[in-house]
Tab-separated table of C-alpha atoms and ligand atoms in Angstrom:
chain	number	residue	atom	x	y	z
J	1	UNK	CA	19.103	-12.267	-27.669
J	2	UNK	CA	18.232	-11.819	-31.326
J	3	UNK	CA	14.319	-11.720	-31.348
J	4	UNK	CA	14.741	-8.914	-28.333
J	5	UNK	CA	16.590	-6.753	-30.398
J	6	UNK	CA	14.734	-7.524	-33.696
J	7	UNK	CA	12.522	-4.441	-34.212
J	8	UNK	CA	15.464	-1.979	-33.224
J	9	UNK	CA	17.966	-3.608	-36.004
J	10	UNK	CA	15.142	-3.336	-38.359
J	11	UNK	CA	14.490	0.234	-37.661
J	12	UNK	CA	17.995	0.805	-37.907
J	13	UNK	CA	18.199	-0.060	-41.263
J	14	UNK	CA	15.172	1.299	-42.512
J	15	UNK	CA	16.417	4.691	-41.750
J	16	UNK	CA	18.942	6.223	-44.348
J	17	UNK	CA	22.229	6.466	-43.002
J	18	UNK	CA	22.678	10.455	-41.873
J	19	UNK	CA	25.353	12.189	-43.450
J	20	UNK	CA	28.777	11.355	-41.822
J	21	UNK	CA	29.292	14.799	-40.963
J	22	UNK	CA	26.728	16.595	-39.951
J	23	UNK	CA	24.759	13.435	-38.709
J	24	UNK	CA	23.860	13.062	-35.052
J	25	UNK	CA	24.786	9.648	-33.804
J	26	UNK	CA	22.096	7.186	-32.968
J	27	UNK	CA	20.463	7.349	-29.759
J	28	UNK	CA	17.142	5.959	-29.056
J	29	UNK	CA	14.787	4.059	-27.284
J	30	UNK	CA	12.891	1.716	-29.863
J	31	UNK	CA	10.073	0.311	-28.754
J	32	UNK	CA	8.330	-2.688	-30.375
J	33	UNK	CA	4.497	-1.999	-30.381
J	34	UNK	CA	3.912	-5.346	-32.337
J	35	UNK	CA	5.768	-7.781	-29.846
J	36	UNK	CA	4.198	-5.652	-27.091
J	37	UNK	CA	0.731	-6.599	-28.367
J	38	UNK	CA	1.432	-9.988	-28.898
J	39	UNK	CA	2.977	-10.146	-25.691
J	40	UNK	CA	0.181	-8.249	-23.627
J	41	UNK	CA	-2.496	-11.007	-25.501
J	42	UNK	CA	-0.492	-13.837	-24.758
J	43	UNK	CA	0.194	-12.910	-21.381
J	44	UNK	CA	-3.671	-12.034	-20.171
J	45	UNK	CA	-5.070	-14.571	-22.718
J	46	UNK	CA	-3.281	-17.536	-20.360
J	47	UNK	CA	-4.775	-16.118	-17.196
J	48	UNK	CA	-7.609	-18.182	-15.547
J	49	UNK	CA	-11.245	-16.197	-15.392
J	50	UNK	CA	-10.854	-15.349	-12.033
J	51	UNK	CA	-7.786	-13.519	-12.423
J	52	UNK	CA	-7.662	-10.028	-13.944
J	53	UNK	CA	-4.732	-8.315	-15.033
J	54	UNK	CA	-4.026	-4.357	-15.237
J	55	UNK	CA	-1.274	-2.811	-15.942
J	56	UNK	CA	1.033	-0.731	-13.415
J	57	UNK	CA	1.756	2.600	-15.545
J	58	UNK	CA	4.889	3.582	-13.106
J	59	UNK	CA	7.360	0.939	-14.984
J	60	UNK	CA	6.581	3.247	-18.625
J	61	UNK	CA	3.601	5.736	-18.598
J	62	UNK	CA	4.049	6.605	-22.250
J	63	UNK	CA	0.755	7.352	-23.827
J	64	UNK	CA	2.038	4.908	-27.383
J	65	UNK	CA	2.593	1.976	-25.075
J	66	UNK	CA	-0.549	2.210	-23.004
J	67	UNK	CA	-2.959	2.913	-26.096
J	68	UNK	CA	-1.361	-0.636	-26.917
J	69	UNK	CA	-1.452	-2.489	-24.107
J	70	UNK	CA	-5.262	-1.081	-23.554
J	71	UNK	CA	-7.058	-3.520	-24.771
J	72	UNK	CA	-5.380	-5.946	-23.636
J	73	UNK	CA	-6.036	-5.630	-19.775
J	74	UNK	CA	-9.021	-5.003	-17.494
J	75	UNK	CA	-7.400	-1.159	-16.917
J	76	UNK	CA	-4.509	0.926	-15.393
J	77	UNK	CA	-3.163	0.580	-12.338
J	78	UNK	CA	-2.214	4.405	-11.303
J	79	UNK	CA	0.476	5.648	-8.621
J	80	UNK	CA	-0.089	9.121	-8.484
J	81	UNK	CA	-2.873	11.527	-9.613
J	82	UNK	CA	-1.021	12.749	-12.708
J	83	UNK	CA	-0.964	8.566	-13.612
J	84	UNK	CA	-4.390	8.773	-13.457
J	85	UNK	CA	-4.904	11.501	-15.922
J	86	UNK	CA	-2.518	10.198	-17.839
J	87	UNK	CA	-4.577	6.763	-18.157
J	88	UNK	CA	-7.739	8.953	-18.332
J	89	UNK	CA	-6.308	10.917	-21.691
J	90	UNK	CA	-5.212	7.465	-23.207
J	91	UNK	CA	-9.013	5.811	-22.537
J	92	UNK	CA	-11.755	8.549	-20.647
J	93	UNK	CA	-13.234	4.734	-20.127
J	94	UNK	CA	-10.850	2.936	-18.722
J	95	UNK	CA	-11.232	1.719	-15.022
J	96	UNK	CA	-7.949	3.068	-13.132
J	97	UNK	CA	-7.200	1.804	-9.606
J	98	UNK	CA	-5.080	4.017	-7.484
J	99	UNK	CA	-2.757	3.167	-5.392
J	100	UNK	CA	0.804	4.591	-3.421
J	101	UNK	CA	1.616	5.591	0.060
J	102	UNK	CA	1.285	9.153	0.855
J	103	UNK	CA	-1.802	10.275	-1.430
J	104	UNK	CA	-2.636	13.906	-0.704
J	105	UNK	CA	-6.544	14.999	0.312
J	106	UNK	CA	-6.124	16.525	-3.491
J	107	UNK	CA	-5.285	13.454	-4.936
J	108	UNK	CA	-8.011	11.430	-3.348
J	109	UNK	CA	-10.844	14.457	-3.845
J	110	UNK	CA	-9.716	14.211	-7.703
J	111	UNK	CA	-9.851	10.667	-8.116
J	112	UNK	CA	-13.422	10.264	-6.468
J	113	UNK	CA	-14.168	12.585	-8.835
J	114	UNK	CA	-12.715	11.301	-11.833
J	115	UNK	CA	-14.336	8.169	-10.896
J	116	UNK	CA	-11.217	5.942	-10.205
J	117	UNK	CA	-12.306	2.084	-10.372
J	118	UNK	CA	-10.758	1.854	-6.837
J	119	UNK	CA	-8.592	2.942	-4.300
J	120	UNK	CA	-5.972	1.400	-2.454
J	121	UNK	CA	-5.708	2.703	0.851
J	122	UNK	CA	-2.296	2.160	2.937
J	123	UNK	CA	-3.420	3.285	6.354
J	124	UNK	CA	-6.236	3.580	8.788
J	125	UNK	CA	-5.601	7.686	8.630
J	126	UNK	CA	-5.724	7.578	5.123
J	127	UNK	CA	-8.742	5.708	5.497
J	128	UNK	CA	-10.305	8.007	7.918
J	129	UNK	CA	-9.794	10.921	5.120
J	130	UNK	CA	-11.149	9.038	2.188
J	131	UNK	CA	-14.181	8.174	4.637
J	132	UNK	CA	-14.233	11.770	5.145
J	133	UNK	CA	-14.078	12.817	1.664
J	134	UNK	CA	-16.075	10.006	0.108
J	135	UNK	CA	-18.961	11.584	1.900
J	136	UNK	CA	-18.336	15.605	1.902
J	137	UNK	CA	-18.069	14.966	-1.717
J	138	UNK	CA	-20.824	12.386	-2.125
J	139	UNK	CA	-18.841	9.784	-3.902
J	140	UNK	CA	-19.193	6.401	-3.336
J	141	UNK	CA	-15.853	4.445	-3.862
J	142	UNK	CA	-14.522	0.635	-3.514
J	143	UNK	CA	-11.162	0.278	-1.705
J	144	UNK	CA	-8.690	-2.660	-1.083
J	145	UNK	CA	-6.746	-2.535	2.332
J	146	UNK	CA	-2.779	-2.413	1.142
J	147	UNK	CA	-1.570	-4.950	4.230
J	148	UNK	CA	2.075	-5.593	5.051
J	149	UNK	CA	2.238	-8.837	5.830
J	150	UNK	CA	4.067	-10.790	8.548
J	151	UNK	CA	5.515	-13.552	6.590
J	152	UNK	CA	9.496	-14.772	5.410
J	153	UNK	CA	8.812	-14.046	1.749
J	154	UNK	CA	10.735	-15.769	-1.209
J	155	UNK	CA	14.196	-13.821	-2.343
J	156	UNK	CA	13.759	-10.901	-4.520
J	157	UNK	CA	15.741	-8.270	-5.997
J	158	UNK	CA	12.942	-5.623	-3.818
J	159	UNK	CA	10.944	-6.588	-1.053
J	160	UNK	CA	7.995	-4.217	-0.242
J	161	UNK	CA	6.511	-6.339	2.965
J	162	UNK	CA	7.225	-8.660	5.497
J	163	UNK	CA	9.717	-6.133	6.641
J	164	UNK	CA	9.797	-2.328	8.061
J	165	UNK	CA	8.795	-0.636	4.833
J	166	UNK	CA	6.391	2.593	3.840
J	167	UNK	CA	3.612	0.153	2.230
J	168	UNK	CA	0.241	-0.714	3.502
J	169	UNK	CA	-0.874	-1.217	6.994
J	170	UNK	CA	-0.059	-3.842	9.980
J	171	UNK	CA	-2.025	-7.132	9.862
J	172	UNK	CA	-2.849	-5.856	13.837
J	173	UNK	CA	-4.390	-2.587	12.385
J	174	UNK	CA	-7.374	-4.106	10.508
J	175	UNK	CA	-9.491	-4.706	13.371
J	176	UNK	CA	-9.846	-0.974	13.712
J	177	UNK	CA	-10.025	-0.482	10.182
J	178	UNK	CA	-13.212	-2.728	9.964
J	179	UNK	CA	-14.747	-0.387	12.784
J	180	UNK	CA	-13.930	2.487	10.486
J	181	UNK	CA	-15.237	0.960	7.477
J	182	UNK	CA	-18.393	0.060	9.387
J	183	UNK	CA	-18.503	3.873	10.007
J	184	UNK	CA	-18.214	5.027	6.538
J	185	UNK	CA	-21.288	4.557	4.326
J	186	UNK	CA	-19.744	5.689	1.174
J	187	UNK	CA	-16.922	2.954	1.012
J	188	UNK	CA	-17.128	-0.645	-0.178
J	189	UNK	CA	-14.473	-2.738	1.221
J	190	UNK	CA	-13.886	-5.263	-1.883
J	191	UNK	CA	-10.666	-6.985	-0.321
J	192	UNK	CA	-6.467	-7.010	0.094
J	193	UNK	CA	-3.987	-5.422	-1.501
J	194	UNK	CA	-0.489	-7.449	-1.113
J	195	UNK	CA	2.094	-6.323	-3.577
J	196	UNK	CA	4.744	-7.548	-1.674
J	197	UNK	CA	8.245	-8.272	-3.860
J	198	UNK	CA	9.338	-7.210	-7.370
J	199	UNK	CA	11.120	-9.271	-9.925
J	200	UNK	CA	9.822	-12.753	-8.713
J	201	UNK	CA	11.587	-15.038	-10.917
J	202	UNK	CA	10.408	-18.507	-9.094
J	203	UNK	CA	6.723	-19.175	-10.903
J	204	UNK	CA	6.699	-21.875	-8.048
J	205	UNK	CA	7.793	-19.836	-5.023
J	206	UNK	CA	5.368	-16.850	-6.933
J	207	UNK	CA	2.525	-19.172	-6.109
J	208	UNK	CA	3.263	-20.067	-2.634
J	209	UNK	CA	3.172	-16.884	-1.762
J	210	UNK	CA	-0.071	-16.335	-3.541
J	211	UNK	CA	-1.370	-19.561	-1.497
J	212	UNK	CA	-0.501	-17.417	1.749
J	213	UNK	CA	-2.061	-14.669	0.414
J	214	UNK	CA	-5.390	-16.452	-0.129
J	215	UNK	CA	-5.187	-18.307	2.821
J	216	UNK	CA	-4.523	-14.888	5.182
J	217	UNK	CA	-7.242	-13.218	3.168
J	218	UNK	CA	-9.664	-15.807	4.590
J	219	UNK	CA	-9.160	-15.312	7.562
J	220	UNK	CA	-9.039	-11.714	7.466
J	221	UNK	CA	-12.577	-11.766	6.123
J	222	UNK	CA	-13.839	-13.292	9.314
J	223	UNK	CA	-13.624	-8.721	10.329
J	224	UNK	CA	-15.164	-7.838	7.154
J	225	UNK	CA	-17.760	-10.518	5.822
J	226	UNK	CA	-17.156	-10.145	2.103
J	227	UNK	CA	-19.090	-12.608	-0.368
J	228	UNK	CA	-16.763	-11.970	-2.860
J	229	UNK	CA	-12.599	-11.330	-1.380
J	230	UNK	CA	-10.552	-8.864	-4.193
J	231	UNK	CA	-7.134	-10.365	-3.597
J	232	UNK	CA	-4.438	-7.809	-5.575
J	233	UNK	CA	-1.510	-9.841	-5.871
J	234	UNK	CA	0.612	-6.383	-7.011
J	235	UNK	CA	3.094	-6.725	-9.747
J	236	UNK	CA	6.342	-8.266	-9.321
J	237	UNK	CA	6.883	-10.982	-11.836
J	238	UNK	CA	10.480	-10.811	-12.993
J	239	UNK	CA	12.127	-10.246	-15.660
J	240	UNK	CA	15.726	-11.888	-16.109
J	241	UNK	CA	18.060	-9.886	-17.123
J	242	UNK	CA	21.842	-12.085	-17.168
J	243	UNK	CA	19.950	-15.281	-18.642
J	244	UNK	CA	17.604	-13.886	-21.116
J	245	UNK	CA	16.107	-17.366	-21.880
J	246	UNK	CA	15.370	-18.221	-18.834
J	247	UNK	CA	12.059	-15.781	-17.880
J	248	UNK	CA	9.622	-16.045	-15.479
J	249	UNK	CA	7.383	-19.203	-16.458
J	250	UNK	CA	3.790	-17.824	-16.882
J	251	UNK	CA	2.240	-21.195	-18.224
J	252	UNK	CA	3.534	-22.694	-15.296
J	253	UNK	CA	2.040	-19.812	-13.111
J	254	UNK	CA	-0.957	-19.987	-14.946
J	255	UNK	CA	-1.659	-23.616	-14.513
J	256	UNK	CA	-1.091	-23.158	-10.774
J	257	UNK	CA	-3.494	-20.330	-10.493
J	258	UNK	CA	-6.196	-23.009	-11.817
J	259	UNK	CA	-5.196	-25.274	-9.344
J	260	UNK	CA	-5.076	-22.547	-6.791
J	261	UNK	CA	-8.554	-21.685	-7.519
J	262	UNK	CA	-10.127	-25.474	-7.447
J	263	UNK	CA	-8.528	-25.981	-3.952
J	264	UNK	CA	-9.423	-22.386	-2.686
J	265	UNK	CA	-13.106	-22.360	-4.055
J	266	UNK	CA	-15.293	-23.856	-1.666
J	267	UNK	CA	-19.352	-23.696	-2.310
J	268	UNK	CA	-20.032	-21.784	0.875
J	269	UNK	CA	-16.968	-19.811	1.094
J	270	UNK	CA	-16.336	-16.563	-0.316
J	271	UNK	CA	-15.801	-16.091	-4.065
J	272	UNK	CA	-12.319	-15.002	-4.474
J	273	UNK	CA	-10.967	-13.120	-7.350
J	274	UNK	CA	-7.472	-12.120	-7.982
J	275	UNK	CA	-6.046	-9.003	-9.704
J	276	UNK	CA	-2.621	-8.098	-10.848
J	277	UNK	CA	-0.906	-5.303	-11.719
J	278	UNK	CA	2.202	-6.017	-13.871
J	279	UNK	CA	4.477	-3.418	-15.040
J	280	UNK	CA	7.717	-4.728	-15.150
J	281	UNK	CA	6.739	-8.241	-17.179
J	282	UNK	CA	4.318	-6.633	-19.570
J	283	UNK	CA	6.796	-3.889	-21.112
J	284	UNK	CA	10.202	-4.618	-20.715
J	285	UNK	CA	10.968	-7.139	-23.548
J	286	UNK	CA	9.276	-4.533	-25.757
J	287	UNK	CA	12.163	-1.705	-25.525
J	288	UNK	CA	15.418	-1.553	-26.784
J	289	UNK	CA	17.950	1.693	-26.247
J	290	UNK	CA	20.094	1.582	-29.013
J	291	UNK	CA	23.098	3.892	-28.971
J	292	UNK	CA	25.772	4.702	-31.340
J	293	UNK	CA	29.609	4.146	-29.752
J	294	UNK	CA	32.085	7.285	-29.776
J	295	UNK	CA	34.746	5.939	-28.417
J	296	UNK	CA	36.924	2.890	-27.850
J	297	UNK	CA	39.637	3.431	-25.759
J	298	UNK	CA	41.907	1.767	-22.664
J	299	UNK	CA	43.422	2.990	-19.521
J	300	UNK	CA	44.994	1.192	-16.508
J	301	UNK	CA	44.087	-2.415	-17.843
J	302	UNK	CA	40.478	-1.705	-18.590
J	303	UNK	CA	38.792	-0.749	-21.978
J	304	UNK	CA	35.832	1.478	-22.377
J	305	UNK	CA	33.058	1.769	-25.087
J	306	UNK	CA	31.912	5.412	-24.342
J	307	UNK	CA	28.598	5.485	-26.040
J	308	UNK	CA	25.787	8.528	-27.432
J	309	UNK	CA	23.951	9.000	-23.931
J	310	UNK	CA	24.309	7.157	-20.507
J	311	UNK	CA	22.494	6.219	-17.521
J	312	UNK	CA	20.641	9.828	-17.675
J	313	UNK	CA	18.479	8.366	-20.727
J	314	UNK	CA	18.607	4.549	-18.557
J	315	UNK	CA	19.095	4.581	-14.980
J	316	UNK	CA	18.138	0.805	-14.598
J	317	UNK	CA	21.376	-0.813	-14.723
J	318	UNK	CA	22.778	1.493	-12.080
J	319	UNK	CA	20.025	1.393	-9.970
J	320	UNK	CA	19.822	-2.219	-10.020
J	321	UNK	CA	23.386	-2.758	-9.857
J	322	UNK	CA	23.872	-5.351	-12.530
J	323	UNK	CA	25.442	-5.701	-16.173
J	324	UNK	CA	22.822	-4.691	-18.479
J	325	UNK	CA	22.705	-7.257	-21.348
J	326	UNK	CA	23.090	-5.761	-24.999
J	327	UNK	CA	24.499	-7.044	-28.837
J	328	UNK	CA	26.803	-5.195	-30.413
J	329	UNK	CA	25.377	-4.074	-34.684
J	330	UNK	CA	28.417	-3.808	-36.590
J	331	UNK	CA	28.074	-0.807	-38.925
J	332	UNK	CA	30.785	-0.859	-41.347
J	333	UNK	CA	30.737	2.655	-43.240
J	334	UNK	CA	33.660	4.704	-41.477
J	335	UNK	CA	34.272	7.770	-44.022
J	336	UNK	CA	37.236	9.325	-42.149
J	337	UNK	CA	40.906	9.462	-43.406
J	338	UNK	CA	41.940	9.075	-39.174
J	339	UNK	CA	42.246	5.375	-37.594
J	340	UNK	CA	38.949	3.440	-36.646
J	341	UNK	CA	39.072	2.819	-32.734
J	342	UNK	CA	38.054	-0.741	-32.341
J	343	UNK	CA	38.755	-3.562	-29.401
J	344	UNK	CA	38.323	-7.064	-30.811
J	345	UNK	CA	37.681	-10.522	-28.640
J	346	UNK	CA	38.040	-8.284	-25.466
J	347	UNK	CA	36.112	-7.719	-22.216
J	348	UNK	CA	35.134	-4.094	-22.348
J	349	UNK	CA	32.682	-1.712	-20.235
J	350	UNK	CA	29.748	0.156	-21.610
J	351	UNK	CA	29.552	3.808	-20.096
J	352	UNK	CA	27.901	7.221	-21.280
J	353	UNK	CA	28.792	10.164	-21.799
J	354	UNK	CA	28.260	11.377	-18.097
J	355	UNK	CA	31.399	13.198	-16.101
J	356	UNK	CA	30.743	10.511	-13.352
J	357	UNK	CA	32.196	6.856	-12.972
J	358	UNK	CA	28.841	5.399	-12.057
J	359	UNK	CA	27.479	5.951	-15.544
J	360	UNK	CA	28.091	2.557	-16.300
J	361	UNK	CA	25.826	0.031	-17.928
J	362	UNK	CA	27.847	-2.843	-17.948
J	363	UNK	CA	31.406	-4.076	-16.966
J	364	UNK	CA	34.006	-6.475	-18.147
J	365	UNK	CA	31.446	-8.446	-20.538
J	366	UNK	CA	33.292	-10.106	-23.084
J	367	UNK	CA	32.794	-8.984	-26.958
J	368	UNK	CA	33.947	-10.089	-30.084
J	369	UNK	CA	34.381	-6.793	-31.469
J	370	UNK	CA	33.456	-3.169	-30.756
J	371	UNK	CA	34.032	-0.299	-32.963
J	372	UNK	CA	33.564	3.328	-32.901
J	373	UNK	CA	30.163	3.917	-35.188
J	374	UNK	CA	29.041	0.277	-33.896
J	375	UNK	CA	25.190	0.523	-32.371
J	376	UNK	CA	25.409	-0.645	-28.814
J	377	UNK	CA	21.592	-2.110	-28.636
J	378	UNK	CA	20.084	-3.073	-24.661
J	379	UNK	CA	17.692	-5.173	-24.467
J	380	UNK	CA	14.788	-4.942	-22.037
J	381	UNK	CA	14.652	-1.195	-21.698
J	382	UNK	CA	10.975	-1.115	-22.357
J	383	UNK	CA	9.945	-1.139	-18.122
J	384	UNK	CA	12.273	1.419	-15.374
J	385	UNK	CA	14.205	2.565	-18.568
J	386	UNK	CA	13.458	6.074	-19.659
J	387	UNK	CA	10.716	6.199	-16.493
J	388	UNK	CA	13.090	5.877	-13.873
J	389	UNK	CA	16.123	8.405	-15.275
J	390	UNK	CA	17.306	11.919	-14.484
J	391	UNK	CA	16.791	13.104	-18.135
J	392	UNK	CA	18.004	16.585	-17.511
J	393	UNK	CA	21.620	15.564	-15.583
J	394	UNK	CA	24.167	17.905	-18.096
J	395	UNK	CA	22.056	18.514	-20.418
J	396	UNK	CA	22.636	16.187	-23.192
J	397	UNK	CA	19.853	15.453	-26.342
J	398	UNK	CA	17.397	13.542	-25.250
J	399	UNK	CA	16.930	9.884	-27.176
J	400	UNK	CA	14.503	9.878	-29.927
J	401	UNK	CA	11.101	7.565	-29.245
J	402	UNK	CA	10.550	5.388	-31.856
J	403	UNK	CA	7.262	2.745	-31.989
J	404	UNK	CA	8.133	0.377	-34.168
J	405	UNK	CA	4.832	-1.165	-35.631
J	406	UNK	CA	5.875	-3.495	-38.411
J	407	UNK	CA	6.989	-7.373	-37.974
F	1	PLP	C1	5.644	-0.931	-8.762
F	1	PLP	C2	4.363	-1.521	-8.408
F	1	PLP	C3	3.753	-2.475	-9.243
F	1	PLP	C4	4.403	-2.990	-10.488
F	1	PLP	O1	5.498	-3.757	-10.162
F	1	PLP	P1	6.306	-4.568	-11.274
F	1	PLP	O2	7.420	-5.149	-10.511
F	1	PLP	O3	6.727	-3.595	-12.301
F	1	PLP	O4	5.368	-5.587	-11.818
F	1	PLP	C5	2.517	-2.946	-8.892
F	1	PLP	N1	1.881	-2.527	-7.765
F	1	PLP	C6	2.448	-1.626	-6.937
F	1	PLP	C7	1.707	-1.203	-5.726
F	1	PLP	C8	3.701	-1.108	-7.217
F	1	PLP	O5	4.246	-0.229	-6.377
């Protein structure tokens, strides 16, 4: 746990300790832009040269992070038009593919304009309007077909294909969408895009899947006669959140895509390349929410830690339904004549300060001591943290942003 939490106890104690009474308790995300770079090198650096990496804005869009993780990745992977912007104001350079189901005629005039690297489209009448638009507006522009394929796909905490879901279009629909692209002068069909599951935690079963991928993309290409197949392989490598040490093994991964790619390459075949489009696995290590406990108390055989905040500041425990791990800072100043609440060698629950039971962020873990004033520090808030909450629900402060640049 400790190097997770590192920055955030450092910043902690670089800041002077507010004035007991008039202080506001500590509440914050900190996020460590130093790991995060090493991590976003490391990461890319072990990739194989036929594999690109960009990163998928939706798991933390803010502007400190991406200027970051920049240069770092081949570009931005964008959900929405105001993601594109967004990546546009960090980098007017940087190539942005766009992607999500349900993109307006607005959002896909505005991105052929902005010059988006590429678009992923996720039906044939979605492609019919980008043909439509690509040429009323002049604009030439590469897509990827999203497909929702018809496979059993490895266990995952989300699955986004090989079931009913809103992503992509039918493996049965691409015969038409060939005719279409035939049609449509001003597109350049460059391959597949398959993000199919989120938090992957298998590198093996990861790579079987990509194996399928590769193997239905071949095949697929007998409709569309590409030299060189795009393969998007989405996001979805997981992050493990109740066994910290035990993440995701990229060198593993890695060293399969290599083998992937001598097996897969043949001299009259297509050239394949394959993208990704991490969000999860690039910035979640990098963000800690650190908040300060008010209150320590019991009531029908339970005992609370209410802390400075609640899921409204980070929704991802709830929404994912598990114990969030954190480490409890001891802070021993306590400048009050009234009794310390404290619960020693106990298992105790981690809520907010929301009027609902639900704002919970872990329950019944097991702590050797908890104290009113203690910092309550989670680890791997940096991805779905801040992004994913209801920031406005009663009105609290907002947490302060820290980027943490030192160590
Ligand atoms: C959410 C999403 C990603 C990123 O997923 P992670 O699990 O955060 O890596 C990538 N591609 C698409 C299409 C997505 O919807």
């Amino acid at each position: 746990m400790e190097h997770w939490v590192r920055a955030a106890k450092e910043w902690i104690r670089s800041r002077s300790l507010p004035d007991a009474r008039t202080g506001q308790p500590v509440c914050a995300f900190v996020y460590d832009l130093a790991g995060l770079r090493r991590h976003a090198a490391q990461t890319v650096e072990a990739l194989p040269s036929f594999c690109h990496m960009y990163y998928a804005m939706k798991a933390n869009s803010d502007k400190e992070l991406l200027r970051v993780i920049r240069p770092h990745v081949r570009g931005f992977e964008a959900a929405s038009i105001g993601e594109v912007r967004k990546a546009l104001a960090v980098d007017s350079q940087v190539p942005v593919i766009f992607g999500g189901p349900g993109k307006t005629d607005e959002e896909l005039r505005e991105a052929l304009q902005l010059g988006v690297e590429r678009i992923h489209v996720e039906s044939l009448h979605e492609l019919r309007r980008l043909s439509y638009w690509s040429k009323e507006l002049g604009r030439e522009i590469t897509v990827l077909l999203r497909v929702n394929l018809k496979v059993e796909l490895p266990q995952a905490t989300l699955q986004m294909g090989g079931r009913a879901t809103q992503f992509g279009m039918e493996e049965a629909d691409l015969d038409q969408a060939a005719a279409l692209l035939s049609d449509s002068p001003h597109l350049r069909m460059a391959g597949f895009h398959l993000h199919s599951i989120s938090n992957q935690l298998d590198a093996e079963a990861h790579l079987l899947l990509l194996e399928c991928y590769i193997e239905r993309a071949k095949a697929w290409n007998k409709l569309f006669r590409m030299e060189q197949i795009t393969i998007n392989a989405g996001g979805g490598i997981g992050v493990n959140y109740s066994d910290l040490e035990r993440q995701f093994d990229w060198r593993l991964f890695t060293n399969g895509l290599r083998r992937l790619e001598k097996i897969h390459s043949l001299p009259d075949g297509p050239e394949l390349r394959i993208d990704f489009e991490c969000g999860r696995y690039l910035t979640a290590f990098c963000g800690v929410y650190a908040t300060e406990v008010i209150d320590v108390k019991s009531n029908h055989g339970k005992t609370f830690a209410v802390v400075r905040g609640g899921t409204q500041h980070f929704r991802l425990p709830v929404s994912w339904r598990h114990n969030h791990p954190f480490d409890v800072l001891p802070v021993e100043s306590w400048p009050y004549p009234y009794e310390r609440p404290e619960a020693a060698n106990y298992s105790i629950t981690v809520v907010g300060q929301l009027c609902t039971p639900k704002d919970v962020f872990a329950e019944e873990v097991s702590v050797s001591r908890i104290r009113s004033g203690d910092i309550v520090l989670f680890a791997l808030a940096g991805a779905y943290g801040w992004a994913i909450s209801h920031h406005e629900f009663l009105s609290h402060p907002h947490p302060e942003m820290v980027y943490w640049k030192e160590s």
